[in-house]
Tab-separated table of C-alpha atoms in Angstrom:
chain	number	residue	atom	x	y	z
K	1077	MET	CA	-3.304	-16.549	-10.922
K	1078	GLY	CA	-4.563	-20.040	-11.795
K	1079	ASN	CA	-7.600	-20.760	-13.987
K	1080	GLU	CA	-9.790	-21.872	-11.055
K	1081	THR	CA	-8.896	-18.740	-9.094
K	1082	GLN	CA	-9.555	-16.545	-12.124
K	1083	GLN	CA	-12.964	-18.203	-12.615
K	1084	ILE	CA	-13.979	-17.357	-9.028
K	1085	VAL	CA	-12.744	-13.767	-9.441
K	1086	ASN	CA	-14.752	-13.463	-12.668
K	1087	LYS	CA	-17.803	-14.988	-11.024
K	1088	ALA	CA	-17.502	-12.584	-8.084
K	1089	TRP	CA	-17.007	-9.723	-10.514
K	1090	ASN	CA	-20.149	-10.590	-12.479
K	1091	PHE	CA	-22.074	-10.232	-9.225
K	1092	ALA	CA	-20.464	-6.803	-8.813
K	1093	HIS	CA	-22.089	-5.698	-12.071
K	1094	VAL	CA	-25.491	-6.910	-10.835
K	1095	LEU	CA	-25.007	-4.896	-7.658
K	1096	ARG	CA	-23.781	-1.934	-9.668
K	1097	ASP	CA	-27.250	-1.774	-11.178
K	1098	ASP	CA	-28.572	-1.543	-7.607
K	1099	GLY	CA	-26.392	1.554	-7.104
K	1100	LEU	CA	-23.547	-0.096	-5.178
K	1101	SER	CA	-19.971	1.051	-5.917
K	1102	TYR	CA	-17.300	-1.565	-6.666
K	1103	MET	CA	-15.376	-0.801	-3.479
K	1104	ALA	CA	-18.585	-1.038	-1.401
K	1105	TYR	CA	-19.298	-4.382	-3.084
K	1106	THR	CA	-15.829	-5.700	-2.221
K	1107	GLU	CA	-16.472	-4.638	1.352
K	1108	GLN	CA	-19.792	-6.544	1.513
K	1109	ILE	CA	-17.993	-9.603	0.101
K	1110	THR	CA	-15.504	-9.142	2.969
K	1111	PHE	CA	-18.229	-9.533	5.594
K	1112	LEU	CA	-19.896	-12.525	3.949
K	1113	LEU	CA	-16.622	-14.336	3.170
K	1114	PHE	CA	-15.488	-14.021	6.763
K	1115	LEU	CA	-18.758	-15.456	8.106
K	1116	LYS	CA	-18.636	-18.377	5.658
K	1117	MET	CA	-15.027	-19.272	6.538
K	1118	ALA	CA	-15.732	-19.002	10.264
K	1119	ASP	CA	-18.564	-21.496	9.722
K	1120	GLU	CA	-16.304	-23.859	7.740
K	1121	GLN	CA	-13.797	-23.869	10.605
K	1122	THR	CA	-16.411	-25.431	12.914
K	1123	ARG	CA	-16.889	-28.452	10.640
K	1124	PRO	CA	-14.689	-31.521	9.872
K	1125	PRO	CA	-11.741	-31.769	9.491
K	1126	TYR	CA	-11.188	-28.569	11.526
K	1127	ASN	CA	-13.849	-28.920	14.267
K	1128	LYS	CA	-12.822	-25.639	15.898
K	1129	LYS	CA	-14.905	-23.593	18.292
K	1130	SER	CA	-16.670	-20.849	16.348
K	1131	ILE	CA	-15.151	-17.364	16.651
K	1132	VAL	CA	-18.560	-15.967	15.658
K	1133	PRO	CA	-21.499	-16.315	18.080
K	1134	THR	CA	-23.916	-18.911	16.573
K	1135	LYS	CA	-26.871	-16.526	16.412
K	1136	TYR	CA	-24.844	-14.230	14.123
K	1137	GLY	CA	-23.146	-17.017	12.111
K	1138	TRP	CA	-23.362	-18.088	8.467
K	1139	GLN	CA	-26.132	-20.622	9.039
K	1140	SER	CA	-28.341	-17.877	10.504
K	1141	LEU	CA	-28.119	-16.064	7.131
K	1142	LEU	CA	-28.756	-19.217	5.073
K	1143	LYS	CA	-32.005	-19.896	6.988
K	1144	ARG	CA	-33.539	-16.540	6.106
K	1145	GLU	CA	-34.731	-14.739	2.986
K	1146	GLY	CA	-36.647	-11.635	1.970
K	1147	ASP	CA	-37.018	-8.716	4.385
K	1148	GLU	CA	-36.214	-10.984	7.333
K	1149	LEU	CA	-32.768	-11.711	5.801
K	1150	GLU	CA	-32.044	-8.025	5.215
K	1151	ALA	CA	-33.016	-7.087	8.799
K	1152	HIS	CA	-31.005	-9.954	10.288
K	1153	TYR	CA	-27.917	-9.124	8.158
K	1154	ARG	CA	-28.045	-5.533	9.461
K	1155	HIS	CA	-28.269	-6.845	13.048
K	1156	VAL	CA	-25.350	-9.273	12.486
K	1157	LEU	CA	-23.059	-6.491	11.262
K	1158	GLU	CA	-23.945	-4.231	14.194
K	1159	GLU	CA	-23.334	-6.918	16.832
K	1160	LEU	CA	-20.082	-8.285	15.339
K	1161	GLY	CA	-18.649	-4.768	15.275
K	1162	LYS	CA	-18.744	-4.877	19.082
K	1163	GLN	CA	-16.574	-8.033	19.315
K	1164	PRO	CA	-12.851	-8.033	20.327
K	1165	GLY	CA	-9.773	-8.765	18.152
K	1166	MET	CA	-9.626	-9.045	14.346
K	1167	LEU	CA	-13.330	-9.987	14.322
K	1168	GLY	CA	-14.434	-6.657	15.798
K	1169	GLU	CA	-12.013	-4.729	13.589
K	1170	ILE	CA	-13.322	-6.373	10.394
K	1171	PHE	CA	-16.913	-5.441	11.305
K	1172	LYS	CA	-16.131	-2.053	12.886
K	1173	LYS	CA	-18.754	0.499	11.772
K	1174	ALA	CA	-19.947	-1.987	9.118
K	1175	ARG	CA	-23.059	-1.009	7.168
K	1176	PRO	CA	-25.309	-3.248	5.070
K	1177	GLU	CA	-25.149	-1.670	1.601
K	1178	ILE	CA	-27.146	-4.297	-0.343
K	1179	GLN	CA	-30.699	-2.959	-0.426
K	1180	ASN	CA	-32.322	-5.746	-2.450
K	1181	PRO	CA	-32.945	-8.880	-0.283
K	1182	ALA	CA	-33.110	-11.108	-3.390
K	1183	THR	CA	-29.643	-9.933	-4.497
K	1184	LEU	CA	-28.254	-10.469	-0.989
K	1185	ARG	CA	-29.702	-13.991	-0.974
K	1186	ARG	CA	-28.123	-14.784	-4.364
K	1187	LEU	CA	-24.753	-13.504	-3.186
K	1188	ILE	CA	-24.929	-15.720	-0.086
K	1189	VAL	CA	-26.262	-18.870	-1.776
K	1190	ASP	CA	-24.862	-18.766	-5.334
K	1191	LEU	CA	-21.443	-17.128	-4.905
K	1192	ILE	CA	-20.147	-17.739	-1.410
K	1193	ASP	CA	-21.893	-20.807	0.022
K	1194	VAL	CA	-21.043	-23.089	-2.929
K	1195	GLU	CA	-17.250	-22.678	-2.488
K	1196	LYS	CA	-15.159	-24.354	0.228
K	1197	TRP	CA	-13.007	-21.335	1.037
K	1198	THR	CA	-11.053	-22.731	3.987
K	1199	SER	CA	-9.741	-25.725	2.043
K	1200	MET	CA	-8.309	-23.435	-0.658
K	1201	ASP	CA	-4.644	-22.505	-0.390
K	1202	THR	CA	-4.173	-19.195	1.402
K	1203	ASP	CA	-2.470	-18.071	-1.809
K	1204	VAL	CA	-5.620	-18.847	-3.799
K	1205	LYS	CA	-7.946	-17.072	-1.351
K	1206	GLY	CA	-5.540	-14.164	-1.243
K	1207	ASP	CA	-5.359	-14.058	-5.044
K	1208	ILE	CA	-9.147	-14.009	-5.294
K	1209	TYR	CA	-9.378	-11.159	-2.823
K	1210	GLU	CA	-6.451	-9.238	-4.329
K	1211	GLY	CA	-8.094	-9.715	-7.731
K	1212	LEU	CA	-11.293	-8.116	-6.429
K	1213	LEU	CA	-9.373	-5.241	-4.853
K	1214	ALA	CA	-7.421	-4.627	-8.055
K	1215	LYS	CA	-10.595	-4.652	-10.151
K	1216	SER	CA	-12.296	-2.303	-7.666
K	1217	ALA	CA	-9.369	0.101	-7.858
K	1218	ASN	CA	-9.295	-0.085	-11.651
K	1219	GLU	CA	-13.028	0.541	-12.026
K	1220	SER	CA	-13.205	3.385	-9.510
K	1221	PRO	CA	-9.777	5.064	-9.502
K	1222	LYS	CA	-10.925	8.177	-7.672
K	1223	GLY	CA	-11.799	6.202	-4.587
K	1224	ALA	CA	-9.057	3.605	-4.762
K	1225	GLY	CA	-5.985	5.341	-6.147
K	1226	GLN	CA	-5.043	6.854	-2.843
K	1227	TYR	CA	-4.404	3.467	-1.254
K	1228	PHE	CA	-3.680	1.058	-4.075
K	1229	THR	CA	0.006	0.775	-5.002
K	1230	PRO	CA	0.754	-1.200	-8.203
K	1231	ARG	CA	1.451	-4.752	-7.031
K	1232	GLU	CA	4.340	-5.215	-9.472
K	1233	LEU	CA	6.099	-2.197	-7.962
K	1234	ILE	CA	5.516	-3.555	-4.447
K	1235	LYS	CA	7.045	-6.914	-5.434
K	1236	ALA	CA	10.170	-5.236	-6.815
K	1237	ILE	CA	10.583	-3.090	-3.685
K	1238	VAL	CA	10.237	-6.136	-1.430
K	1239	ASP	CA	12.725	-8.065	-3.601
K	1240	CYS	CA	15.221	-5.252	-2.940
K	1241	VAL	CA	14.627	-4.965	0.827
K	1242	GLN	CA	14.564	-8.765	1.373
K	1243	PRO	CA	12.626	-9.114	4.642
K	1244	THR	CA	13.360	-12.192	6.785
K	1245	ALA	CA	11.385	-14.226	9.335
K	1246	ASP	CA	13.198	-12.368	12.146
K	1247	ASP	CA	11.991	-8.937	10.970
K	1248	THR	CA	9.006	-6.916	12.094
K	1249	VAL	CA	7.473	-5.044	9.162
K	1250	CYS	CA	5.400	-1.876	9.534
K	1251	ASP	CA	3.322	0.163	7.088
K	1252	PRO	CA	1.937	3.308	8.777
K	1253	ALA	CA	-0.369	3.984	5.791
K	1254	CYS	CA	-1.188	0.376	4.948
K	1255	GLY	CA	-4.169	0.795	2.597
K	1256	THR	CA	-5.401	-2.663	1.592
K	1257	GLY	CA	-2.177	-4.259	2.868
K	1258	GLY	CA	-0.125	-4.661	-0.318
K	1259	PHE	CA	3.309	-4.075	1.251
K	1260	LEU	CA	2.589	-6.128	4.390
K	1261	LEU	CA	1.318	-9.068	2.343
K	1262	ALA	CA	4.193	-8.940	-0.131
K	1263	ALA	CA	6.691	-9.002	2.768
K	1264	TYR	CA	4.816	-11.915	4.379
K	1265	ASP	CA	4.683	-13.831	1.076
K	1266	TYR	CA	8.391	-13.145	0.414
K	1267	VAL	CA	9.381	-14.757	3.730
K	1268	ALA	CA	6.968	-17.684	3.232
K	1269	LYS	CA	8.404	-18.292	-0.250
K	1270	HIS	CA	12.115	-17.909	0.571
K	1271	GLN	CA	12.261	-19.289	4.123
K	1272	GLY	CA	8.981	-21.185	4.543
K	1273	LYS	CA	10.508	-24.674	4.495
K	1274	THR	CA	13.234	-23.862	7.029
K	1275	LEU	CA	11.188	-21.974	9.663
K	1276	ASP	CA	11.024	-23.404	13.183
K	1277	LYS	CA	7.858	-23.351	15.299
K	1278	ASP	CA	8.656	-20.001	16.971
K	1279	GLN	CA	9.406	-18.335	13.639
K	1280	LYS	CA	6.140	-19.613	12.162
K	1281	THR	CA	4.245	-18.191	15.153
K	1282	HIS	CA	6.099	-14.869	14.787
K	1283	LEU	CA	5.256	-14.742	11.082
K	1284	ARG	CA	1.580	-15.382	11.753
K	1285	LYS	CA	1.095	-13.212	14.840
K	1286	ARG	CA	3.827	-10.546	15.171
K	1287	PHE	CA	5.517	-10.078	11.779
K	1288	VAL	CA	3.279	-7.316	10.379
K	1289	LYS	CA	1.896	-4.117	11.904
K	1290	GLY	CA	0.037	-1.300	10.198
K	1291	SER	CA	-2.558	1.410	10.446
K	1292	ASP	CA	-4.827	3.323	8.126
K	1293	ILE	CA	-6.809	6.476	8.736
K	1294	VAL	CA	-9.811	5.271	6.702
K	1295	PRO	CA	-11.705	2.521	8.610
K	1296	ASN	CA	-13.165	0.953	5.443
K	1297	THR	CA	-9.695	0.619	3.938
K	1298	ALA	CA	-8.218	-0.854	7.128
K	1299	ARG	CA	-11.062	-3.378	7.123
K	1300	LEU	CA	-10.086	-4.586	3.624
K	1301	CYS	CA	-6.465	-4.847	4.789
K	1302	ILE	CA	-7.361	-6.903	7.874
K	1303	MET	CA	-9.442	-9.284	5.769
K	1304	ASN	CA	-6.666	-9.522	3.189
K	1305	LEU	CA	-4.141	-10.489	5.900
K	1306	TYR	CA	-6.580	-12.930	7.479
K	1307	LEU	CA	-7.178	-14.684	4.142
K	1308	HIS	CA	-3.418	-15.049	3.720
K	1309	GLY	CA	-3.005	-16.756	7.113
K	1310	VAL	CA	-2.201	-13.869	9.465
K	1311	ASP	CA	-4.181	-14.409	12.658
K	1312	ALA	CA	-3.217	-12.076	15.517
K	1313	ASP	CA	-4.973	-10.842	18.628
K	1314	PRO	CA	-4.835	-7.970	19.296
K	1315	CYS	CA	-5.402	-7.043	15.669
K	1316	PRO	CA	-2.112	-5.976	13.975
K	1317	ILE	CA	-3.886	-3.232	11.986
K	1318	LYS	CA	-5.094	-0.077	13.687
K	1319	SER	CA	-8.215	1.270	12.044
K	1320	GLY	CA	-9.243	4.938	11.806
K	1321	VAL	CA	-5.953	6.052	13.380
K	1322	ASP	CA	-3.901	9.045	12.238
K	1323	SER	CA	-0.368	7.595	12.198
K	1324	LEU	CA	1.209	11.042	12.294
K	1325	ALA	CA	-0.570	12.194	15.459
K	1326	ASN	CA	2.116	10.840	17.780
K	1327	ASP	CA	5.132	8.573	18.239
K	1328	PRO	CA	3.743	5.036	18.769
K	1329	ASP	CA	6.827	4.103	20.910
K	1330	GLU	CA	7.210	0.877	18.936
K	1331	ARG	CA	10.153	0.332	16.585
K	1332	PHE	CA	10.460	-1.915	13.530
K	1333	SER	CA	13.314	-3.468	11.552
K	1334	VAL	CA	11.544	-2.803	8.207
K	1335	VAL	CA	9.178	-0.015	7.140
K	1336	LEU	CA	7.546	-0.251	3.684
K	1337	THR	CA	4.982	2.392	2.800
K	1338	ASN	CA	3.272	4.523	0.183
K	1339	PRO	CA	1.690	7.355	2.193
K	1340	PRO	CA	-1.404	9.020	0.688
K	1341	PHE	CA	-0.683	11.730	-1.874
K	1342	GLY	CA	-1.903	15.234	-1.171
K	1343	LYS	CA	-0.031	18.241	0.109
K	1344	LYS	CA	-1.842	19.083	3.311
K	1345	SER	CA	-1.842	17.312	6.629
K	1346	SER	CA	-4.860	17.376	8.825
K	1347	ILE	CA	-5.990	15.860	12.054
K	1348	ALA	CA	-8.648	13.413	10.931
K	1349	ILE	CA	-11.366	12.326	13.315
K	1350	VAL	CA	-13.781	9.507	12.586
K	1351	ASN	CA	-17.222	10.696	13.696
K	1352	GLU	CA	-20.061	8.542	15.006
K	1353	ASP	CA	-21.313	7.856	11.480
K	1354	GLY	CA	-17.928	6.450	10.488
K	1355	ASP	CA	-17.138	9.436	8.263
K	1356	LEU	CA	-13.910	11.424	8.296
K	1357	GLU	CA	-13.845	14.960	9.631
K	1358	LYS	CA	-10.665	16.908	8.928
K	1359	GLU	CA	-9.056	19.884	10.488
K	1360	ASP	CA	-5.949	21.586	9.075
K	1361	HIS	CA	-2.945	20.803	11.196
K	1362	ALA	CA	0.831	20.958	11.468
K	1363	TYR	CA	2.095	18.234	13.791
K	1364	GLU	CA	4.113	19.401	16.812
K	1365	ARG	CA	6.277	16.379	17.569
K	1366	GLN	CA	9.509	16.323	19.561
K	1367	ASP	CA	10.930	13.577	17.354
K	1368	PHE	CA	10.418	15.583	14.119
K	1369	TRP	CA	13.153	17.803	12.678
K	1370	THR	CA	10.695	20.462	11.565
K	1371	THR	CA	7.020	21.406	11.835
K	1372	THR	CA	5.136	21.453	8.533
K	1373	LYS	CA	1.656	20.895	7.075
K	1374	ASN	CA	3.173	18.895	4.205
K	1375	LYS	CA	1.861	15.370	4.742
K	1376	GLN	CA	4.622	13.581	2.814
K	1377	LEU	CA	7.433	15.395	4.653
K	1378	ASN	CA	5.733	14.443	7.911
K	1379	PHE	CA	5.592	10.797	6.809
K	1380	VAL	CA	9.317	10.828	5.950
K	1381	GLN	CA	10.051	12.117	9.455
K	1382	HIS	CA	7.630	9.591	10.937
K	1383	VAL	CA	9.252	6.543	9.264
K	1384	LYS	CA	12.666	7.685	10.546
K	1385	THR	CA	11.188	7.515	14.071
K	1386	LEU	CA	9.618	4.078	13.445
K	1387	LEU	CA	12.892	2.405	12.432
K	1388	LYS	CA	15.063	0.376	14.786
K	1389	LEU	CA	18.810	1.005	14.551
K	1390	ASN	CA	19.994	-0.396	11.199
K	1391	GLY	CA	16.357	-0.813	10.164
K	1392	ARG	CA	15.570	-0.690	6.423
K	1393	CYS	CA	12.954	1.518	4.810
K	1394	ALA	CA	11.432	1.976	1.358
K	1395	ILE	CA	8.977	4.862	1.068
K	1396	VAL	CA	7.119	6.149	-2.011
K	1397	VAL	CA	7.320	9.953	-2.146
K	1398	PRO	CA	6.089	12.523	-4.692
K	1399	ASP	CA	8.610	14.798	-6.420
K	1400	ASN	CA	7.946	17.745	-4.075
K	1401	VAL	CA	9.605	15.846	-1.203
K	1402	LEU	CA	12.814	15.846	-3.254
K	1403	PHE	CA	12.911	19.533	-4.232
K	1404	GLU	CA	10.678	21.625	-1.947
K	1405	GLY	CA	12.518	24.334	-0.001
K	1406	GLY	CA	12.074	25.362	3.638
K	1407	ALA	CA	10.877	22.354	5.643
K	1408	GLY	CA	11.740	20.084	2.684
K	1409	GLU	CA	15.384	21.153	2.722
K	1410	THR	CA	15.548	20.685	6.519
K	1411	VAL	CA	14.181	17.142	6.230
K	1412	ARG	CA	16.565	16.194	3.384
K	1413	ARG	CA	19.668	17.564	5.172
K	1414	ASN	CA	18.839	15.652	8.353
K	1415	LEU	CA	17.885	12.501	6.474
K	1416	LEU	CA	21.183	12.407	4.529
K	1417	LYS	CA	23.153	13.024	7.739
K	1418	GLN	CA	21.357	10.702	10.167
K	1419	CYS	CA	20.483	7.837	7.785
K	1420	ASP	CA	22.205	6.058	4.935
K	1421	VAL	CA	20.015	7.253	2.053
K	1422	HIS	CA	21.465	4.896	-0.532
K	1423	THR	CA	18.952	4.498	-3.390
K	1424	LEU	CA	16.375	6.548	-5.286
K	1425	LEU	CA	14.086	5.052	-7.934
K	1426	ARG	CA	12.431	7.666	-10.182
K	1427	LEU	CA	9.072	6.154	-11.072
K	1428	PRO	CA	7.380	6.542	-14.462
K	1429	THR	CA	4.080	8.387	-14.800
K	1430	GLY	CA	0.844	6.531	-15.524
K	1431	ILE	CA	1.302	3.714	-12.988
K	1432	PHE	CA	-0.905	5.048	-10.162
K	1433	TYR	CA	-4.688	5.233	-10.133
K	1434	ALA	CA	-4.520	8.780	-8.727
K	1435	GLN	CA	-4.035	11.311	-11.525
K	1436	GLY	CA	-1.064	13.630	-11.948
K	1437	VAL	CA	1.285	11.670	-9.703
K	1438	LYS	CA	5.034	11.950	-10.230
K	1439	ALA	CA	6.629	9.775	-7.584
K	1440	ASN	CA	9.828	8.086	-6.466
K	1441	VAL	CA	10.910	5.349	-4.089
K	1442	LEU	CA	13.465	6.359	-1.469
K	1443	PHE	CA	15.467	3.527	0.151
K	1444	LEU	CA	17.301	4.257	3.402
K	1445	ASP	CA	18.788	2.577	6.491
K	1446	SER	CA	18.523	3.937	10.031
K	1447	LYS	CA	21.868	4.491	11.794
K	1448	PRO	CA	23.167	5.410	15.284
K	1449	ALA	CA	24.098	9.024	16.077
K	1450	GLN	CA	27.509	10.248	14.893
K	1451	GLU	CA	29.146	13.503	13.818
K	1452	LYS	CA	29.853	12.486	10.213
K	1453	PRO	CA	26.955	12.087	7.756
K	1454	TRP	CA	25.941	8.451	7.198
K	1455	THR	CA	25.046	8.888	3.508
K	1456	LYS	CA	28.177	8.410	1.410
K	1457	THR	CA	26.657	7.740	-2.009
K	1458	LEU	CA	23.137	8.011	-3.414
K	1459	TRP	CA	22.439	5.704	-6.353
K	1460	VAL	CA	19.678	6.897	-8.682
K	1461	TYR	CA	17.752	4.801	-11.219
K	1462	ASP	CA	15.717	6.799	-13.751
K	1463	LEU	CA	12.697	4.756	-14.845
K	1464	ARG	CA	10.826	7.885	-15.935
K	1465	THR	CA	12.605	9.684	-18.783
K	1466	ASN	CA	11.457	8.415	-22.219
K	1467	ILE	CA	9.297	5.701	-20.596
K	1468	HIS	CA	5.504	5.699	-20.842
K	1469	PHE	CA	2.993	3.483	-19.047
K	1470	THR	CA	-0.798	3.601	-18.896
K	1471	GLN	CA	-3.228	1.795	-16.596
K	1472	LYS	CA	-5.226	0.048	-19.303
K	1473	THR	CA	-3.134	-0.399	-22.455
K	1474	ASN	CA	0.450	-0.583	-21.179
K	1475	PRO	CA	0.483	-1.328	-17.435
K	1476	LEU	CA	3.682	-1.655	-15.427
K	1477	ARG	CA	4.880	-5.276	-15.200
K	1478	ARG	CA	7.403	-6.816	-12.818
K	1479	VAL	CA	9.744	-7.462	-15.753
K	1480	ASP	CA	9.911	-3.675	-16.348
K	1481	LEU	CA	11.666	-3.415	-12.972
K	1482	ASP	CA	14.106	-6.289	-13.524
K	1483	GLU	CA	17.051	-4.069	-14.467
K	1484	PHE	CA	16.502	-1.834	-11.439
K	1485	VAL	CA	16.431	-4.801	-9.010
K	1486	GLU	CA	19.524	-6.228	-10.707
K	1487	CYS	CA	21.334	-2.873	-10.376
K	1488	TYR	CA	20.202	-2.561	-6.737
K	1489	ARG	CA	22.163	-5.734	-5.889
K	1490	PRO	CA	19.991	-6.862	-2.946
K	1491	GLY	CA	22.229	-8.076	-0.115
K	1492	LYS	CA	25.351	-7.050	-2.075
K	1493	ARG	CA	25.072	-3.285	-2.419
K	1494	HIS	CA	28.858	-2.856	-2.130
K	1495	LEU	CA	29.163	-4.522	-5.567
K	1496	ARG	CA	27.060	-1.957	-7.448
K	1497	LYS	CA	28.294	-0.681	-10.811
K	1498	PRO	CA	26.897	2.273	-12.797
K	1499	LYS	CA	25.123	1.804	-16.130
K	1500	TRP	CA	25.858	5.449	-16.988
K	1501	THR	CA	29.305	6.636	-18.085
K	1502	ASP	CA	30.548	9.374	-20.412
K	1503	ASP	CA	30.629	6.702	-23.098
K	1504	LYS	CA	27.147	5.416	-22.177
K	1505	PRO	CA	25.058	8.583	-21.717
K	1506	GLU	CA	21.792	6.583	-21.995
K	1507	GLY	CA	22.554	4.564	-18.847
K	1508	ARG	CA	19.732	4.789	-16.298
K	1509	TRP	CA	21.780	3.970	-13.164
K	1510	ARG	CA	24.420	6.249	-11.679
K	1511	SER	CA	25.741	7.413	-8.315
K	1512	PHE	CA	26.152	10.819	-6.626
K	1513	ASP	CA	28.485	11.487	-3.688
K	1514	TYR	CA	27.260	13.135	-0.500
K	1515	ASP	CA	29.520	16.177	-1.014
K	1516	ASP	CA	27.931	16.829	-4.415
K	1517	LEU	CA	24.397	16.340	-3.090
K	1518	ILE	CA	24.797	18.721	-0.163
K	1519	LYS	CA	26.072	21.488	-2.480
K	1520	ARG	CA	22.981	21.354	-4.676
K	1521	ASP	CA	20.534	24.257	-4.324
K	1522	LYS	CA	18.220	23.442	-1.356
K	1523	VAL	CA	19.835	19.952	-1.331
K	1524	ASN	CA	17.570	19.166	-4.297
K	1525	LEU	CA	17.418	15.386	-4.871
K	1526	ASP	CA	15.181	15.624	-7.952
K	1527	ILE	CA	18.077	14.454	-10.123
K	1528	PHE	CA	17.925	13.581	-13.817
K	1529	TRP	CA	20.524	13.437	-16.595
K	1530	LEU	CA	18.980	11.591	-19.557
K	1531	ARG	CA	17.964	13.548	-22.665
K	1532	ASP	CA	14.199	13.719	-23.048
K	1533	LYS	CA	13.894	12.495	-26.646
K	1534	SER	CA	10.382	13.830	-27.104
K	1535	LEU	CA	11.765	17.381	-26.711
K	1536	GLU	CA	14.202	16.832	-29.560
K	1537	ASP	CA	12.356	14.648	-32.025
K	1538	GLY	CA	8.627	14.614	-32.703
K	1539	ASP	CA	8.916	10.982	-33.878
K	1540	ASP	CA	9.751	9.982	-30.321
K	1541	LEU	CA	6.588	11.452	-28.867
K	1542	PRO	CA	4.363	8.913	-27.135
K	1543	ALA	CA	1.076	7.842	-28.731
K	1544	PRO	CA	-1.612	10.589	-28.803
K	1545	ASP	CA	-3.745	8.916	-26.094
K	1546	VAL	CA	-0.699	8.570	-23.793
K	1547	LEU	CA	0.306	12.168	-24.498
K	1548	ALA	CA	-3.229	13.398	-23.797
K	1549	GLN	CA	-3.300	11.485	-20.500
K	1550	GLU	CA	0.106	12.884	-19.463
K	1551	ILE	CA	-1.068	16.437	-20.226
K	1552	ALA	CA	-4.274	15.796	-18.260
K	1553	ASP	CA	-2.223	14.409	-15.337
K	1554	ASP	CA	0.086	17.453	-15.352
K	1555	LEU	CA	-2.891	19.837	-15.468
K	1556	GLN	CA	-4.548	17.950	-12.608
K	1557	ALA	CA	-1.369	18.181	-10.515
K	1558	ALA	CA	-1.006	21.895	-11.310
K	1559	LEU	CA	-4.646	22.521	-10.414
K	1560	GLU	CA	-4.179	20.809	-7.046
K	1561	GLN	CA	-1.104	22.951	-6.333
K	1562	PHE	CA	-2.920	26.165	-7.278
K	1563	THR	CA	-5.895	25.144	-5.114
K	1564	ALA	CA	-3.526	24.594	-2.185
K	1565	ILE	CA	-1.950	28.037	-2.765
K	1566	ALA	CA	-5.374	29.676	-3.019
K	1567	GLU	CA	-6.436	28.088	0.272
K	1568	LYS	CA	-3.232	29.304	1.947
K	1569	LEU	CA	-3.822	32.830	0.677
K	1570	LYS	CA	-7.403	32.781	1.992
K	1571	ALA	CA	-6.127	31.675	5.388
């Protein structure tokens, strides 16, 4: 992120602290910025050198806000949000169920005049605008992890995953739990960076209008994603992001060449309905779908089955899954057996703890390719990279960096997987990269894929224990995870 970009992020963030004093959460603030930014850029598009027809009706446009102050401004802003939410395309989706959260008219006026109106947003590179927005989202997630952790995947992890999958301009990329759009944007940026100069007119149109598709069950989150995509140059109608939609409810009948996703953590599935107030109402549910191998209330197992359905033949997928997807019996075993047989499940990355905003998360990335039906199992060899044992990260003091994933991406051999070589041998027992044949996997109890082989040094030598604050956080995370599991069991017993 350049200095100028960082200055605007810092400036925007200083406003967030002012609004915090007015009782506004950081995520709510980012959302209000979303509305105002969009209106300002729409206004800029109508002026030289662009001279485009306004996509926002004049009476609800940026100039209508600049002309007003005091209570009149607050009332008009409320009216603008209500009316724009009724519009078609990306415009209506961005303002869907939008609420004016800034109660102080003077603060709203300052935000409009001092922060947003003084910048020429449209003339900035899409990368710069995107960086500013991503910076705000990251800060929001960092400051309020409880609200943001569920849909904010570490950007450095996303970059590494995309570097492995290598999307191209001919792909269609889907994220059925898109959050703020991290995977979709990283895929878009990867193509722009690696193929941007060689794309023909049709490919450029495809990249802008048909390359990404996604959905998110939380309307506010989908809104941030749509704005994020729009700031990066994606401009599609109908809107490529479905808002307030439960991806798991049915088969969308559309297939994609790439699926990249980090579904929300949490054991239970539920049918989620967005009520008239824009809030989520949930009802416990196991999805009865003809395309699923098994019926279960486990949300992650349902997402694994769902992404298998979403993939075109020979489509590539990377999905973040918690440990229970790898070892759980019953429905879990059924899903793993079918997955290994019907897909080429070729790579598993065991993620370190301490990299997600949500507490107590032990997760992995599963890489697989969709294949046509055949009698023999498609998985021949599963390669596993252990980035967890004897590795400690924390959000604030030792965050995950892209360089921490360099060895994994190198071992992955993107585009040349047939040339892979293990880092682990009998002579090199500390190697983090090794392979397991299908015959060995299928013999494991419950086809358990929670595989590890490295010695945990902290169990053998107290000197190798992590720092006390890291240790305390890991214990807290484990207790949190255990508490959630016991709560789930207690609820089942009640039922």
